[in-house]
């Protein structure tokens, strides 16, 4: 099965019919359903997943004492709360970064906050929506062992202005320390 053709002929025509916000939530919800059912997950992986034939040694990398199968990481922003990490792992990323994760729940900016600016390009001004570190921790603990390192992108709640942001970062890192292979500090907000 040619994975690019599957995407171009089946996935993209459905995605482009929805607003970017709705398409994002539809994708997360669909991946959650797939992830909850081991049989569905195996079928999904067979159809759209990463070819598990031996990875080229040239692609493998070691960083921070960890080995990654390849240098292609899924950056923070798609799975903000660690809801679908297991399903996303079937795509063959070297790592998946969850977040940005905040100390406590925070709503994003009013929708629409994602726009298509060119064909297959997006502008994101979501405003750091997060379910908070405790829910993210629960989501990641429930996943069990994964085949790749998972990173956590850490942010600061908007209403913590005037409070030392280092304390907010440390609070999230402390809470999620056992679930993360690495942490990334998101300095873009507030």
Tab-separated table of C-alpha atoms in Angstrom:
chain	number	residue	atom	x	y	z
A	1	UNK	CA	0.000	0.000	0.000
A	2	UNK	CA	1.392	3.379	-1.009
A	3	UNK	CA	0.950	5.468	2.139
A	4	UNK	CA	1.208	8.794	0.305
A	5	UNK	CA	-1.618	7.769	-2.022
A	6	UNK	CA	-3.744	6.676	0.963
A	7	UNK	CA	-3.245	10.115	2.477
A	8	UNK	CA	-3.779	12.074	-0.742
A	9	UNK	CA	-6.799	10.088	-1.960
A	10	UNK	CA	-8.560	9.157	1.297
A	11	UNK	CA	-7.404	11.271	4.228
A	12	UNK	CA	-6.783	14.760	2.788
A	13	UNK	CA	-10.115	14.987	0.880
A	14	UNK	CA	-11.931	14.379	4.188
A	15	UNK	CA	-9.721	16.712	6.237
A	16	UNK	CA	-10.047	19.660	3.864
A	17	UNK	CA	-13.857	19.576	4.136
A	18	UNK	CA	-13.597	20.612	7.804
A	19	UNK	CA	-12.322	23.780	9.395
A	20	UNK	CA	-8.772	23.300	10.723
A	21	UNK	CA	-10.050	23.327	14.326
A	22	UNK	CA	-12.680	20.688	13.583
A	23	UNK	CA	-10.233	18.597	11.523
A	24	UNK	CA	-7.744	18.604	14.406
A	25	UNK	CA	-10.357	17.494	16.934
A	26	UNK	CA	-11.740	14.879	14.514
A	27	UNK	CA	-8.241	13.449	14.056
A	28	UNK	CA	-7.609	13.307	17.816
A	29	UNK	CA	-10.996	11.667	18.461
A	30	UNK	CA	-10.503	9.105	15.672
A	31	UNK	CA	-7.018	8.232	16.948
A	32	UNK	CA	-8.436	7.825	20.485
A	33	UNK	CA	-11.000	5.301	19.238
A	34	UNK	CA	-8.300	3.404	17.332
A	35	UNK	CA	-5.907	3.489	20.299
A	36	UNK	CA	-8.496	2.025	22.707
A	37	UNK	CA	-8.956	-1.129	20.623
A	38	UNK	CA	-5.856	-3.279	20.117
A	39	UNK	CA	-7.301	-4.965	17.002
A	40	UNK	CA	-8.163	-1.607	15.423
A	41	UNK	CA	-4.712	-0.313	16.306
A	42	UNK	CA	-3.044	-3.262	14.530
A	43	UNK	CA	-5.223	-2.777	11.423
A	44	UNK	CA	-4.535	0.974	11.446
A	45	UNK	CA	-0.808	0.326	11.741
A	46	UNK	CA	-0.893	-2.144	8.840
A	47	UNK	CA	-2.680	0.346	6.595
A	48	UNK	CA	-1.033	3.670	7.436
A	49	UNK	CA	1.765	2.806	9.828
A	50	UNK	CA	5.490	2.926	9.538
A	51	UNK	CA	7.348	0.135	7.772
A	52	UNK	CA	9.163	-1.672	10.585
A	53	UNK	CA	11.878	-3.078	8.374
A	54	UNK	CA	15.296	-2.362	9.860
A	55	UNK	CA	15.930	1.342	10.125
A	56	UNK	CA	18.981	2.687	8.387
A	57	UNK	CA	21.851	3.043	10.799
A	58	UNK	CA	22.471	6.464	9.247
A	59	UNK	CA	19.113	7.664	10.585
A	60	UNK	CA	19.638	6.464	14.147
A	61	UNK	CA	20.802	9.131	16.535
A	62	UNK	CA	21.873	9.379	20.128
A	63	UNK	CA	20.956	12.492	22.051
A	64	UNK	CA	20.833	13.032	25.781
A	65	UNK	CA	21.874	9.426	26.377
A	66	UNK	CA	18.871	8.066	24.457
A	67	UNK	CA	18.767	6.322	21.100
A	68	UNK	CA	16.203	7.454	18.534
A	69	UNK	CA	15.382	5.336	15.473
A	70	UNK	CA	15.328	8.456	13.307
A	71	UNK	CA	15.579	12.250	13.614
A	72	UNK	CA	11.931	12.937	12.681
A	73	UNK	CA	10.068	14.016	15.814
A	74	UNK	CA	6.425	15.086	16.049
A	75	UNK	CA	6.595	18.504	17.694
A	76	UNK	CA	4.321	19.638	20.500
A	77	UNK	CA	0.948	21.004	19.539
A	78	UNK	CA	-0.828	18.119	17.846
A	79	UNK	CA	-1.398	15.978	20.948
A	80	UNK	CA	-1.435	18.604	23.675
A	81	UNK	CA	-2.652	16.288	26.439
A	82	UNK	CA	-1.028	12.944	25.576
A	83	UNK	CA	-4.369	11.506	24.493
A	84	UNK	CA	-3.155	9.610	21.394
A	85	UNK	CA	0.569	8.994	21.773
A	86	UNK	CA	0.232	5.237	21.270
A	87	UNK	CA	-1.699	5.646	18.005
A	88	UNK	CA	0.725	8.328	16.799
A	89	UNK	CA	3.657	6.007	17.515
A	90	UNK	CA	2.528	3.805	14.608
A	91	UNK	CA	3.592	6.514	12.139
A	92	UNK	CA	7.291	5.887	12.829
A	93	UNK	CA	8.386	9.128	14.451
A	94	UNK	CA	11.728	9.055	16.264
A	95	UNK	CA	9.939	10.743	19.178
A	96	UNK	CA	6.642	12.390	19.989
A	97	UNK	CA	6.462	15.589	22.012
A	98	UNK	CA	3.330	16.121	24.101
A	99	UNK	CA	2.133	19.575	25.064
A	100	UNK	CA	2.529	22.283	25.813
A	101	UNK	CA	1.641	21.025	29.280
A	102	UNK	CA	0.719	23.578	31.927
A	103	UNK	CA	0.393	23.308	35.699
A	104	UNK	CA	-3.386	23.405	35.551
A	105	UNK	CA	-6.217	23.510	33.018
A	106	UNK	CA	-6.341	26.502	30.705
A	107	UNK	CA	-8.675	27.233	27.804
A	108	UNK	CA	-7.190	28.370	24.533
A	109	UNK	CA	-8.176	31.441	22.577
A	110	UNK	CA	-11.693	31.504	21.075
A	111	UNK	CA	-12.119	29.482	17.883
A	112	UNK	CA	-11.301	29.750	15.101
A	113	UNK	CA	-7.681	29.821	16.207
A	114	UNK	CA	-6.172	27.677	13.430
A	115	UNK	CA	-6.287	28.879	9.803
A	116	UNK	CA	-5.243	27.478	6.444
A	117	UNK	CA	-2.901	30.060	4.959
A	118	UNK	CA	-1.786	28.126	1.894
A	119	UNK	CA	-2.546	24.718	0.503
A	120	UNK	CA	-1.662	22.250	3.279
A	121	UNK	CA	-0.187	24.991	5.535
A	122	UNK	CA	-1.617	26.174	8.842
A	123	UNK	CA	-1.317	29.166	11.139
A	124	UNK	CA	-1.860	28.259	14.798
A	125	UNK	CA	-2.843	30.787	17.451
A	126	UNK	CA	-4.481	28.372	19.872
A	127	UNK	CA	-3.346	30.173	23.011
A	128	UNK	CA	-1.877	27.278	25.018
A	129	UNK	CA	-4.963	25.146	25.673
A	130	UNK	CA	-4.085	22.465	28.218
A	131	UNK	CA	-5.920	20.016	30.426
A	132	UNK	CA	-3.180	20.443	33.017
A	133	UNK	CA	-0.286	18.293	34.177
A	134	UNK	CA	-2.290	15.848	36.318
A	135	UNK	CA	-4.541	14.731	33.450
A	136	UNK	CA	-1.569	14.502	31.090
A	137	UNK	CA	0.221	12.351	33.657
A	138	UNK	CA	-2.791	10.043	33.914
A	139	UNK	CA	-2.998	9.782	30.092
A	140	UNK	CA	0.681	8.868	29.780
A	141	UNK	CA	0.669	6.393	32.682
A	142	UNK	CA	-2.310	4.607	31.099
A	143	UNK	CA	-0.379	4.115	27.845
A	144	UNK	CA	2.208	1.811	29.348
A	145	UNK	CA	5.478	1.191	27.556
A	146	UNK	CA	5.963	2.779	24.137
A	147	UNK	CA	8.427	1.990	21.370
A	148	UNK	CA	9.937	5.471	21.338
A	149	UNK	CA	10.967	8.257	23.708
A	150	UNK	CA	8.218	10.724	24.566
A	151	UNK	CA	9.098	14.326	25.283
A	152	UNK	CA	7.063	16.844	27.252
A	153	UNK	CA	6.830	20.477	26.164
A	154	UNK	CA	6.329	22.591	29.286
A	155	UNK	CA	4.602	25.961	29.386
A	156	UNK	CA	3.316	28.478	31.917
A	157	UNK	CA	-0.343	29.369	32.508
A	158	UNK	CA	-1.283	32.882	31.344
A	159	UNK	CA	-2.578	33.965	34.752
A	160	UNK	CA	0.753	33.264	36.460
A	161	UNK	CA	2.140	36.629	35.408
A	162	UNK	CA	4.232	38.034	38.228
A	163	UNK	CA	5.031	34.566	39.567
A	164	UNK	CA	8.492	33.206	38.850
A	165	UNK	CA	8.036	31.124	35.661
A	166	UNK	CA	10.901	28.865	36.693
A	167	UNK	CA	8.719	27.593	39.545
A	168	UNK	CA	5.893	26.824	37.101
A	169	UNK	CA	8.242	24.918	34.770
A	170	UNK	CA	9.689	22.988	37.718
A	171	UNK	CA	6.207	22.091	38.967
A	172	UNK	CA	5.315	20.432	35.635
A	173	UNK	CA	8.707	18.742	35.273
A	174	UNK	CA	8.439	17.353	38.795
A	175	UNK	CA	4.932	15.996	38.132
A	176	UNK	CA	5.810	14.375	34.785
A	177	UNK	CA	9.421	13.392	35.411
A	178	UNK	CA	8.783	9.636	35.260
A	179	UNK	CA	6.750	9.886	32.048
A	180	UNK	CA	9.201	11.927	29.966
A	181	UNK	CA	12.362	11.005	28.143
A	182	UNK	CA	13.135	14.723	27.842
A	183	UNK	CA	11.584	18.129	28.489
A	184	UNK	CA	11.357	21.208	26.278
A	185	UNK	CA	10.655	24.603	27.845
A	186	UNK	CA	8.200	26.648	25.781
A	187	UNK	CA	9.168	30.258	26.364
A	188	UNK	CA	6.648	31.760	23.938
A	189	UNK	CA	3.892	32.372	26.495
A	190	UNK	CA	2.801	34.149	28.540
